[in-house]
Coordinates of C-alpha atoms in Angstrom, one line a residue:
Chain W
X1 CA -145.7 -30.0 -67.3
X2 CA -145.1 -33.7 -66.6
X3 CA -146.6 -35.1 -63.4
X4 CA -143.8 -36.2 -61.0
X5 CA -143.9 -39.2 -58.7
X6 CA -144.6 -36.7 -55.9
X7 CA -147.9 -35.7 -57.7
X8 CA -151.1 -37.0 -56.0
X9 CA -152.9 -39.6 -58.2
X10 CA -155.9 -37.3 -58.4
X11 CA -153.7 -34.4 -59.8
X12 CA -151.9 -36.8 -62.1
X13 CA -155.3 -38.2 -63.4
X14 CA -156.6 -34.6 -64.0
X15 CA -153.5 -33.2 -65.7
X16 CA -154.5 -31.4 -68.9
X17 CA -152.5 -29.8 -71.7
X18 CA -154.0 -26.9 -73.7
X19 CA -154.2 -27.3 -77.5
X20 CA -153.9 -24.5 -80.0
X21 CA -157.6 -24.6 -80.7
X22 CA -158.4 -24.0 -77.0
X23 CA -159.3 -27.6 -76.4
X24 CA -157.5 -29.6 -73.7
X25 CA -155.9 -33.0 -73.9
X26 CA -155.8 -35.5 -71.0
X27 CA -155.2 -39.1 -70.6
X28 CA -156.8 -41.9 -68.6
X29 CA -155.0 -43.1 -65.5
X30 CA -154.8 -46.8 -64.5
X31 CA -155.3 -45.8 -60.8
X32 CA -158.8 -44.6 -61.5
X33 CA -159.9 -47.5 -63.8
X34 CA -163.3 -48.9 -63.3
X35 CA -164.9 -52.1 -64.7
X36 CA -165.2 -50.5 -68.1
X37 CA -163.3 -47.3 -68.7
X38 CA -162.5 -44.8 -65.9
X39 CA -164.4 -44.2 -62.7
X40 CA -167.1 -41.6 -63.5
X41 CA -166.0 -39.4 -60.7
X42 CA -162.5 -38.8 -62.2
X43 CA -164.2 -37.9 -65.5
X44 CA -166.4 -35.4 -63.7
X45 CA -163.3 -34.1 -61.9
X46 CA -161.2 -33.6 -65.0
X47 CA -164.1 -31.7 -66.6
X48 CA -164.3 -29.5 -63.5
X49 CA -160.5 -29.0 -63.8
X50 CA -160.9 -28.0 -67.5
X51 CA -163.4 -25.3 -66.5
X52 CA -161.4 -24.0 -63.5
X53 CA -158.2 -23.5 -65.6
X54 CA -160.1 -22.1 -68.6
X55 CA -158.9 -18.5 -69.4
X56 CA -162.5 -17.3 -69.9
X57 CA -163.9 -18.7 -66.7
X58 CA -166.2 -16.3 -64.7
X59 CA -166.4 -17.0 -60.9
X60 CA -167.0 -20.3 -59.4
X61 CA -169.2 -23.3 -60.0
X62 CA -172.9 -23.4 -59.1
X63 CA -173.9 -26.6 -60.9
X64 CA -172.3 -29.3 -63.1
X65 CA -174.1 -32.0 -65.1
X66 CA -172.2 -34.8 -66.7
X67 CA -173.8 -37.3 -69.1
X68 CA -171.8 -40.5 -69.6
X69 CA -172.7 -41.3 -73.2
X70 CA -170.1 -44.1 -73.9
X71 CA -167.1 -45.7 -72.1
X72 CA -163.8 -43.9 -72.4
X73 CA -161.1 -46.1 -73.8
X74 CA -157.6 -46.2 -72.2
X75 CA -155.4 -43.4 -73.6
X76 CA -155.8 -39.8 -74.6
X77 CA -159.0 -37.8 -74.7
X78 CA -159.8 -34.3 -75.7
X79 CA -162.1 -31.8 -73.7
X80 CA -163.8 -29.0 -75.5
X81 CA -165.2 -26.5 -73.0
X82 CA -167.1 -23.6 -74.5
X83 CA -168.6 -20.6 -72.5
X84 CA -171.8 -20.5 -74.6
X85 CA -173.3 -17.6 -72.7
X86 CA -171.6 -15.1 -70.3
X87 CA -173.9 -12.7 -68.5
X88 CA -172.9 -10.0 -65.9
X89 CA -172.7 -12.5 -63.0
X90 CA -173.4 -16.0 -64.5
X91 CA -171.7 -18.1 -67.2
X92 CA -173.1 -21.1 -69.0
X93 CA -170.8 -23.8 -70.3
X94 CA -171.2 -26.6 -72.8
X95 CA -168.5 -29.3 -72.7
X96 CA -167.7 -32.5 -74.6
X97 CA -165.1 -35.2 -74.0
X98 CA -164.2 -37.1 -77.1
X99 CA -161.6 -39.6 -78.4
X100 CA -161.0 -39.3 -82.1
X101 CA -164.5 -39.1 -83.6
X102 CA -166.1 -40.8 -80.6
X103 CA -168.1 -38.5 -78.4
X104 CA -167.9 -40.2 -74.9
X105 CA -169.2 -37.5 -72.5
X106 CA -171.3 -34.4 -72.6
X107 CA -171.6 -31.8 -69.9
X108 CA -173.1 -28.5 -69.0
X109 CA -172.1 -26.2 -66.1
X110 CA -173.2 -22.9 -64.6
X111 CA -170.6 -20.7 -63.0
X112 CA -171.3 -17.4 -61.2
X113 CA -169.8 -14.6 -59.2
X114 CA -171.1 -15.6 -55.8
X115 CA -171.6 -13.1 -53.0
X116 CA -172.6 -13.5 -49.4
X117 CA -176.4 -13.4 -48.9
X118 CA -178.9 -14.5 -46.4
X119 CA -178.1 -18.1 -45.6
X120 CA -179.6 -21.2 -43.9
X121 CA -179.2 -24.9 -44.2
X122 CA -182.5 -26.7 -43.8
X123 CA -181.4 -30.3 -43.7
X124 CA -179.4 -31.7 -40.8
X125 CA -176.1 -33.6 -41.0
X126 CA -176.5 -37.1 -39.6
X127 CA -175.3 -37.6 -36.0
X128 CA -172.4 -40.0 -36.4
X129 CA -169.2 -41.0 -34.6
X130 CA -166.1 -39.0 -35.6
X131 CA -164.1 -40.5 -38.5
X132 CA -161.3 -41.7 -36.3
X133 CA -163.8 -43.9 -34.4
X134 CA -165.0 -45.7 -37.6
X135 CA -162.8 -48.4 -39.1
X136 CA -161.6 -48.0 -42.7
X137 CA -162.9 -50.6 -45.1
X138 CA -161.3 -52.0 -48.2
X139 CA -163.5 -53.4 -50.9
X140 CA -161.0 -55.7 -52.6
X141 CA -162.0 -55.7 -56.2
X142 CA -159.2 -55.7 -58.8
X143 CA -161.7 -54.8 -61.6
X144 CA -162.3 -51.5 -60.0
X145 CA -158.9 -50.0 -59.2
X146 CA -160.4 -46.6 -58.3
X147 CA -161.7 -47.8 -54.9
X148 CA -158.1 -47.8 -53.7
X149 CA -158.0 -44.0 -54.2
X150 CA -160.5 -43.5 -51.5
X151 CA -160.4 -44.1 -47.8
X152 CA -163.9 -45.1 -46.9
X153 CA -165.2 -45.4 -43.3
X154 CA -168.8 -46.8 -43.4
X155 CA -171.1 -45.8 -40.6
X156 CA -173.9 -47.7 -42.2
X157 CA -174.9 -49.1 -45.5
X158 CA -171.8 -51.1 -46.6
X159 CA -171.7 -52.1 -50.3
X160 CA -172.8 -55.7 -50.9
X161 CA -173.7 -56.3 -47.3
X162 CA -175.9 -59.4 -47.2
X163 CA -176.1 -59.6 -43.5
X164 CA -179.5 -58.0 -43.2
X165 CA -182.7 -59.8 -44.1
X166 CA -184.4 -58.5 -47.3
X167 CA -187.2 -56.6 -45.5
X168 CA -184.7 -54.6 -43.5
X169 CA -182.5 -53.5 -46.4
X170 CA -182.5 -49.9 -47.7
X171 CA -180.3 -48.0 -50.1
X172 CA -178.8 -45.6 -47.5
X173 CA -175.0 -45.3 -47.0
X174 CA -173.4 -43.0 -44.5
X175 CA -169.6 -42.8 -44.6
X176 CA -166.6 -40.8 -44.0
X177 CA -164.5 -40.5 -47.1
X178 CA -161.4 -38.8 -48.4
X179 CA -158.7 -39.3 -51.0
X180 CA -156.1 -42.0 -50.4
X181 CA -153.5 -40.8 -49.9
X182 CA -155.0 -37.8 -48.1
X183 CA -155.1 -34.6 -50.2
X184 CA -156.5 -31.2 -49.3
X185 CA -160.1 -30.8 -50.5
X186 CA -160.7 -28.6 -53.5
X187 CA -163.4 -28.3 -56.2
X188 CA -161.7 -31.0 -58.3
X189 CA -161.6 -33.6 -55.5
X190 CA -165.0 -32.6 -54.2
X191 CA -166.5 -33.2 -57.7
X192 CA -165.0 -36.7 -57.8
X193 CA -166.1 -37.5 -54.2
X194 CA -169.7 -36.6 -55.3
X195 CA -169.7 -39.6 -57.6
X196 CA -167.8 -42.0 -55.2
X197 CA -170.8 -43.4 -53.3
X198 CA -171.3 -46.4 -55.7
X199 CA -174.6 -47.2 -57.3
X200 CA -177.3 -47.7 -54.7
X201 CA -178.5 -50.9 -56.3
X202 CA -175.6 -52.8 -54.7
X203 CA -176.6 -51.6 -51.3
X204 CA -180.3 -52.1 -51.5
X205 CA -179.9 -55.4 -53.4
X206 CA -176.5 -56.6 -52.4
X207 CA -175.1 -58.4 -55.4
X208 CA -173.0 -57.5 -58.4
X209 CA -174.9 -56.8 -61.5
X210 CA -174.0 -54.7 -64.5
X211 CA -174.6 -51.0 -63.7
X212 CA -173.4 -47.5 -64.6
X213 CA -174.2 -43.9 -63.9
X214 CA -175.7 -42.3 -67.1
X215 CA -176.1 -38.7 -65.8
X216 CA -175.0 -36.9 -62.6
X217 CA -175.7 -33.3 -61.5
X218 CA -173.7 -31.6 -58.7
X219 CA -174.7 -28.5 -56.9
X220 CA -171.9 -26.7 -55.2
X221 CA -173.1 -25.3 -51.9
X222 CA -169.8 -24.0 -50.3
X223 CA -167.0 -21.7 -51.4
X224 CA -163.3 -22.1 -51.5
X225 CA -162.8 -20.8 -48.0
X226 CA -165.0 -23.6 -46.6
X227 CA -163.2 -26.2 -48.8
X228 CA -159.8 -25.0 -47.6
X229 CA -160.9 -25.1 -44.0
X230 CA -161.6 -28.8 -44.5
X231 CA -158.0 -29.6 -45.4
X232 CA -157.4 -33.3 -46.0
X233 CA -159.6 -34.6 -43.2
X234 CA -162.5 -37.0 -44.2
X235 CA -165.8 -35.5 -45.3
X236 CA -169.1 -37.0 -44.4
X237 CA -171.2 -38.5 -47.2
X238 CA -174.8 -39.6 -47.3
X239 CA -176.3 -41.4 -50.3
X240 CA -179.7 -42.8 -50.9
X241 CA -182.1 -43.8 -53.8
X242 CA -185.8 -43.0 -54.0
X243 CA -186.9 -45.4 -56.8
X244 CA -185.6 -48.4 -58.7
X245 CA -187.4 -49.6 -61.8
X246 CA -187.5 -50.2 -65.5
X247 CA -183.7 -50.5 -65.6
X248 CA -182.7 -47.3 -63.8
X249 CA -182.6 -45.8 -60.3
X250 CA -181.9 -42.3 -59.1
X251 CA -179.7 -41.5 -56.2
X252 CA -179.1 -38.4 -54.1
X253 CA -176.0 -37.6 -52.1
X254 CA -174.9 -34.9 -49.6
X255 CA -171.3 -34.1 -48.7
X256 CA -170.7 -32.4 -45.4
X257 CA -167.5 -31.0 -43.9
X258 CA -166.4 -32.5 -40.6
X259 CA -167.6 -29.3 -38.9
X260 CA -171.1 -29.6 -40.3
X261 CA -171.1 -27.4 -43.3
X262 CA -172.9 -28.7 -46.4
X263 CA -170.3 -28.7 -49.2
X264 CA -172.2 -30.2 -52.1
X265 CA -175.3 -32.1 -53.1
X266 CA -175.5 -34.4 -56.0
X267 CA -178.1 -36.3 -57.9
X268 CA -177.7 -39.0 -60.5
X269 CA -179.5 -41.7 -62.5
X270 CA -177.9 -45.1 -62.8
X271 CA -178.6 -47.9 -65.2
X272 CA -178.8 -51.4 -63.7
X273 CA -179.5 -54.8 -65.1
X274 CA -182.6 -56.8 -64.1
Chain P
X1 CA -201.0 -27.0 -88.1
X2 CA -202.5 -23.9 -86.5
X3 CA -203.6 -24.4 -82.9
X4 CA -207.4 -23.9 -82.7
X5 CA -209.4 -22.3 -79.9
X6 CA -210.1 -25.9 -78.7
X7 CA -206.4 -26.5 -78.2
X8 CA -205.3 -26.7 -74.5
X9 CA -203.0 -23.8 -73.6
X10 CA -200.2 -26.2 -72.9
X11 CA -200.5 -27.8 -76.3
X12 CA -200.7 -24.3 -78.0
X13 CA -197.6 -23.1 -76.1
X14 CA -195.6 -26.2 -77.1
X15 CA -196.6 -26.3 -80.8
X16 CA -193.5 -26.7 -83.0
X17 CA -192.9 -26.4 -86.7
X18 CA -190.1 -28.4 -88.2
X19 CA -187.6 -26.5 -90.4
X20 CA -185.7 -27.8 -93.4
X21 CA -182.5 -28.1 -91.4
X22 CA -184.1 -30.3 -88.8
X23 CA -184.5 -27.5 -86.2
X24 CA -187.9 -26.6 -84.9
X25 CA -189.6 -23.2 -84.5
X26 CA -191.9 -22.3 -81.7
X27 CA -193.2 -19.2 -80.2
X28 CA -193.8 -17.8 -76.7
X29 CA -197.3 -17.8 -75.4
X30 CA -198.7 -15.0 -73.3
X31 CA -200.6 -17.5 -71.1
X32 CA -197.2 -18.9 -69.8
X33 CA -195.5 -15.5 -69.3
X34 CA -193.5 -15.1 -66.1
X35 CA -192.0 -11.9 -64.7
X36 CA -189.2 -11.8 -67.3
X37 CA -189.8 -14.2 -70.3
X38 CA -191.7 -17.4 -70.2
X39 CA -192.2 -19.6 -67.1
X40 CA -189.3 -22.1 -67.0
X41 CA -191.5 -25.1 -66.9
X42 CA -193.0 -24.3 -70.3
X43 CA -189.5 -24.0 -71.8
X44 CA -188.6 -27.3 -70.3
X45 CA -191.9 -28.8 -71.7
X46 CA -191.3 -27.5 -75.2
X47 CA -187.8 -29.0 -75.2
X48 CA -189.3 -32.3 -74.1
X49 CA -191.8 -32.0 -76.9
X50 CA -189.0 -31.3 -79.4
X51 CA -187.4 -34.6 -78.3
X52 CA -190.5 -36.7 -78.3
X53 CA -191.5 -35.7 -81.9
X54 CA -187.9 -35.9 -83.2
X55 CA -187.7 -38.6 -86.0
X56 CA -184.5 -40.0 -84.6
X57 CA -185.7 -40.4 -81.0
X58 CA -184.9 -43.8 -79.3
X59 CA -187.2 -44.9 -76.5
X60 CA -188.4 -42.7 -73.7
X61 CA -186.8 -40.1 -71.3
X62 CA -184.6 -41.1 -68.4
X63 CA -183.3 -37.6 -67.5
X64 CA -183.5 -34.0 -68.8
X65 CA -181.3 -31.1 -67.7
X66 CA -182.3 -27.5 -68.7
X67 CA -180.0 -24.6 -68.2
X68 CA -181.7 -21.2 -68.3
X69 CA -178.9 -19.1 -69.7
X70 CA -180.8 -15.9 -70.6
X71 CA -184.4 -14.7 -70.7
X72 CA -186.4 -15.6 -73.8
X73 CA -187.9 -12.6 -75.5
X74 CA -191.6 -12.6 -76.6
X75 CA -191.9 -14.1 -80.1
X76 CA -190.3 -16.9 -82.1
X77 CA -187.5 -19.2 -81.0
X78 CA -185.7 -22.0 -82.6
X79 CA -184.8 -25.4 -81.0
X80 CA -181.9 -27.5 -82.3
X81 CA -182.0 -31.0 -80.8
X82 CA -179.1 -33.2 -81.8
X83 CA -178.8 -36.9 -80.9
X84 CA -175.1 -36.7 -80.2
X85 CA -174.7 -40.4 -79.3
X86 CA -177.0 -43.3 -79.9
X87 CA -176.1 -46.7 -78.4
X88 CA -178.0 -49.9 -78.5
X89 CA -180.4 -49.0 -75.7
X90 CA -179.5 -45.4 -74.7
X91 CA -179.4 -42.1 -76.6
X92 CA -177.8 -38.8 -75.5
X93 CA -179.1 -35.5 -76.7
X94 CA -177.7 -31.9 -76.8
X95 CA -180.3 -29.2 -77.3
X96 CA -180.2 -25.4 -77.6
X97 CA -183.0 -22.9 -77.7
X98 CA -182.0 -19.6 -79.4
X99 CA -183.5 -16.4 -80.8
X100 CA -181.5 -15.0 -83.7
X101 CA -177.9 -15.1 -82.5
X102 CA -178.9 -15.1 -78.8
X103 CA -178.5 -18.5 -77.1
X104 CA -181.1 -18.5 -74.3
X105 CA -181.2 -22.1 -73.1
X106 CA -179.0 -25.2 -73.2
X107 CA -180.1 -28.7 -72.4
X108 CA -179.0 -32.3 -72.4
X109 CA -181.2 -35.4 -72.2
X110 CA -180.8 -39.2 -71.9
X111 CA -183.4 -41.4 -73.5
X112 CA -183.5 -45.2 -73.3
X113 CA -185.4 -48.3 -74.3
X114 CA -186.8 -49.1 -70.9
X115 CA -187.8 -52.6 -69.8
X116 CA -189.4 -54.0 -66.7
X117 CA -186.9 -55.0 -64.1
X118 CA -186.8 -55.5 -60.3
X119 CA -188.5 -52.5 -58.8
X120 CA -189.0 -50.8 -55.5
X121 CA -189.8 -47.3 -54.2
X122 CA -187.9 -46.5 -51.1
X123 CA -189.4 -43.1 -50.2
X124 CA -193.0 -42.7 -49.1
X125 CA -195.6 -40.4 -50.5
X126 CA -196.8 -38.1 -47.8
X127 CA -200.0 -38.9 -46.1
X128 CA -202.4 -36.2 -47.2
X129 CA -206.1 -35.5 -47.7
X130 CA -207.5 -36.3 -51.1
X131 CA -207.3 -33.4 -53.6
X132 CA -211.1 -32.8 -53.5
X133 CA -210.8 -32.1 -49.7
X134 CA -208.2 -29.3 -50.2
X135 CA -209.3 -25.9 -51.4
X136 CA -207.8 -24.5 -54.6
X137 CA -205.7 -21.4 -54.2
X138 CA -205.2 -18.5 -56.6
X139 CA -202.1 -16.5 -56.3
X140 CA -203.2 -13.3 -57.9
X141 CA -200.2 -11.9 -59.6
X142 CA -200.6 -10.3 -63.0
X143 CA -196.8 -10.3 -63.6
X144 CA -196.8 -14.0 -63.6
X145 CA -199.6 -15.1 -65.9
X146 CA -198.5 -18.8 -65.9
X147 CA -199.9 -19.4 -62.4
X148 CA -203.3 -19.3 -63.9
X149 CA -202.5 -22.4 -65.9
X150 CA -202.2 -24.5 -62.8
X151 CA -204.8 -25.5 -60.3
X152 CA -202.9 -25.6 -57.0
X153 CA -204.3 -27.1 -53.7
X154 CA -201.8 -26.5 -51.0
X155 CA -201.7 -29.0 -48.1
X156 CA -198.9 -27.1 -46.5
X157 CA -196.2 -24.6 -47.4
X158 CA -198.2 -21.8 -49.2
X159 CA -196.1 -19.3 -51.1
X160 CA -195.4 -16.1 -49.3
X161 CA -197.2 -17.2 -46.1
X162 CA -196.2 -14.9 -43.4
X163 CA -198.5 -16.3 -40.7
X164 CA -195.8 -18.5 -39.1
X165 CA -193.1 -17.1 -36.8
X166 CA -189.6 -17.1 -38.3
X167 CA -188.4 -20.0 -36.2
X168 CA -191.2 -22.3 -37.4
X169 CA -190.7 -21.6 -41.1
X170 CA -189.3 -24.1 -43.5
X171 CA -189.1 -24.5 -47.3
X172 CA -191.5 -27.5 -47.7
X173 CA -194.5 -27.3 -49.9
X174 CA -197.0 -30.2 -50.3
X175 CA -199.7 -29.6 -52.8
X176 CA -202.1 -31.2 -55.3
X177 CA -201.5 -29.7 -58.8
X178 CA -202.8 -30.1 -62.3
X179 CA -203.2 -28.1 -65.5
X180 CA -205.9 -25.5 -65.6
X181 CA -208.1 -26.4 -67.5
X182 CA -207.5 -30.0 -66.7
X183 CA -205.6 -32.0 -69.3
X184 CA -204.6 -35.7 -69.4
X185 CA -201.0 -36.1 -67.9
X186 CA -198.3 -36.9 -70.4
X187 CA -194.5 -36.4 -70.5
X188 CA -194.9 -32.8 -71.8
X189 CA -197.2 -31.7 -69.0
X190 CA -195.3 -33.7 -66.3
X191 CA -192.1 -31.9 -67.4
X192 CA -193.7 -28.5 -66.9
X193 CA -195.3 -29.5 -63.5
X194 CA -191.8 -30.5 -62.3
X195 CA -190.8 -26.8 -62.5
X196 CA -194.2 -25.4 -61.1
X197 CA -193.4 -25.5 -57.4
X198 CA -192.0 -21.9 -57.2
X199 CA -188.5 -21.1 -55.8
X200 CA -188.3 -22.2 -52.2
X201 CA -187.0 -18.8 -51.1
X202 CA -190.5 -17.4 -51.1
X203 CA -191.8 -20.2 -48.9
X204 CA -188.8 -20.2 -46.4
X205 CA -188.5 -16.4 -46.4
X206 CA -192.0 -15.2 -47.5
X207 CA -191.4 -12.0 -49.4
X208 CA -190.9 -11.2 -53.1
X209 CA -187.3 -10.8 -54.1
X210 CA -185.7 -11.2 -57.6
X211 CA -185.1 -15.0 -58.2
X212 CA -184.9 -17.4 -61.1
X213 CA -184.1 -21.1 -61.8
X214 CA -180.7 -21.4 -63.5
X215 CA -180.6 -25.2 -63.9
X216 CA -183.1 -28.0 -63.5
X217 CA -182.7 -31.7 -63.8
X218 CA -185.7 -34.1 -64.1
X219 CA -185.6 -37.9 -63.6
X220 CA -188.5 -39.7 -65.2
X221 CA -189.5 -42.5 -62.9
X222 CA -192.7 -43.8 -64.5
X223 CA -193.7 -44.9 -68.0
X224 CA -196.5 -43.9 -70.4
X225 CA -198.9 -46.4 -69.0
X226 CA -198.6 -44.9 -65.5
X227 CA -199.0 -41.4 -66.8
X228 CA -202.1 -42.4 -68.8
X229 CA -203.6 -44.0 -65.8
X230 CA -203.4 -40.7 -64.0
X231 CA -205.6 -39.0 -66.5
X232 CA -206.4 -35.4 -65.8
X233 CA -206.7 -35.7 -62.0
X234 CA -204.3 -33.7 -59.7
X235 CA -200.9 -35.1 -59.0
X236 CA -199.2 -34.7 -55.6
X237 CA -196.1 -32.6 -55.4
X238 CA -193.6 -32.1 -52.6
X239 CA -190.8 -29.6 -52.9
X240 CA -188.1 -28.6 -50.4
X241 CA -184.7 -26.9 -50.3
X242 CA -181.6 -28.1 -48.4
X243 CA -179.4 -25.0 -48.5
X244 CA -179.7 -21.3 -49.2
X245 CA -176.6 -19.2 -49.4
X246 CA -174.2 -17.1 -51.5
X247 CA -177.0 -16.1 -53.9
X248 CA -178.4 -19.6 -54.7
X249 CA -180.5 -22.3 -53.2
X250 CA -181.1 -25.9 -54.4
X251 CA -184.5 -27.5 -54.3
X252 CA -185.8 -31.0 -54.8
X253 CA -189.3 -32.1 -55.8
X254 CA -191.2 -35.3 -56.1
X255 CA -194.3 -35.8 -58.2
X256 CA -196.6 -38.7 -57.2
X257 CA -199.7 -40.0 -58.9
X258 CA -202.9 -40.0 -56.9
X259 CA -202.6 -43.7 -56.5
X260 CA -199.1 -43.4 -54.9
X261 CA -196.8 -44.1 -57.9
X262 CA -193.7 -41.9 -58.0
X263 CA -193.8 -40.3 -61.5
X264 CA -190.8 -38.0 -61.5
X265 CA -188.2 -36.4 -59.2
X266 CA -186.6 -33.1 -60.0
X267 CA -183.7 -31.0 -58.7
X268 CA -182.9 -27.4 -59.4
X269 CA -180.7 -24.6 -58.4
X270 CA -182.2 -21.1 -58.1
X271 CA -180.7 -17.7 -58.0
X272 CA -182.0 -15.3 -55.4
X273 CA -181.2 -11.8 -54.4
X274 CA -179.9 -10.9 -50.9

C-alpha cells in the first residue's frame, strides 16, 4: 500500500512492507530527519509498529528498549523482529534494524496479555496551565526537520534557554506536546513522543554540542482505551536528568494524558561531547 | 579454575568457563536461589561478568538491559555474548542466556570508552543516618535464599511492613546495603545490587503475592575509581515505583556511595498478581 498525500507524516514514516522471510522493509522519511540520520523517536516508533503488525504478536507492550548502534542512512532499511520466547501470558522479542550488512539498531521488547488488577499511581502530574493557555514554540533548526512534526508548548525548561544564570539552571522540561498536524494518539505515536524531549544537556547547559541517545527504554503504563480517550489533544511531558558525566547523561520522562492518567515513562542514556 | 571455599559467594555464583565457540558456561548457585530460579540480580551480574571478561570488550559499561524471559532451572547455563556493532568509542552487545534449547534471558548492553567531561549531579542523595547507626534486618524466608547474601539496613520502607495505615503507605525504600559477607564493590556486585531492592508491590501493598521482574535497565554513572573508593562499605539505595496497574508496575532505583557519589540508576518493570 502506497502512502497517499492524505496520510499523516507519522504513518507515512512508519509504513512497512512485509518480506517473504518475515522481515519488514521501511524507508527513512525526510520529514523526520535529524542532524545525522532520522530522529530516534521515529525509529523507536517504526519498531513498535513492526511488533504491533507482526502476525505472532501476543497482547500489548509492557516495555521496549532501543539501542541506537549506528546512524541510519537515508533510504531503505529492514526490520527483523523475532518472538524469541512466548509464554502463556508474556512474550519476549529481539529486533534488529539493518541496512545491507550494516546493523544500525538493536531492540528488545516485552509484550503481555494485560488484565485489570489493583492499581494506583504514586507520582503526581505537575500542576500546569491547560495546553491552550501555553503558547506553541518553534525551534527553527533546519538541520533537525523532525521538530516540525511536533507542536510543543513549553511550561518550563525551554531548550537552549540562556536567560537564567548558571546557578539557577536545571535539566527539567515540562511541556504539552502532540503530533503536528494533530493525530489521534496510539502506541506508535506515544513511542515516538517518549523520545521527543531532546537531550537534557541542551536544557541544563544551553548550547549546541554533539549529542545523541544511545539507548532508550519505554514502559507502557496505559492501555488502548486510555490512549483512544486522549484523541489528538496534547499530552503533558516531563523530562529531567539525574547525572551528567564522563560523556553521558541519563534522562527520565513521564507522559501524562490531559486528564491526568500516566500513559508511559521512559528512561534513556545520551552521549554528549565535553 | 574451581572456586575455593575462600571464594566469595558472589564470585562463585558468577564463575564462567569459556567454550570453544566463544560462549561461556556457568551454573546456578544455591546461595542465590529465589522462589523460582535464581535471584534476578545474580543473573544480571553474571551477564555483566561475561561482558567484562570478553576478549573483544571495548571500554566500560554505559547501560545494560536484561529481559527475564523464563525461569532458569538449577544447573548449567550458557551465555552467548556478541559484540554486534563496535564503533570508534562505543560498542553494542546482544546477549542470550540459555539452557539446552530453552532461551531464558535476553540482554543488550552499551559499552564505551569514557572520558572526563563536564559533570554535574542534579538529584540529591537523601539525608540519612550513617549505616552504622541503622540496625541490620533479616527477612527470614527460606524460599528466597538470596536475601542472606545481602546485609540490609532499612532507613525507611521495610518490605511487608503492615504497621502503617493504608493511606500512609507508599512504595519508597531507603536502605544501606552491601554484600554479605562484605566484598569490595565492583561492576559485577553493583549490577546485582541494582536489582536487590525487591518489587515495590510488597512495600506499597505489604503482602506476599506472585511477582517477578520482567525487564531491568541499569545506567552506570560512575567509573572504576569511584567503585574502588567505596570498598566493602554499604552503599545507599533508594527505590520507588510510579505506577501499579494492569498486572505490572515500574520501579526506579538510585545507588549512591557513602560519600554521596551517584554510582548507578536502574529502572525495571515487574509483573504482579491481582
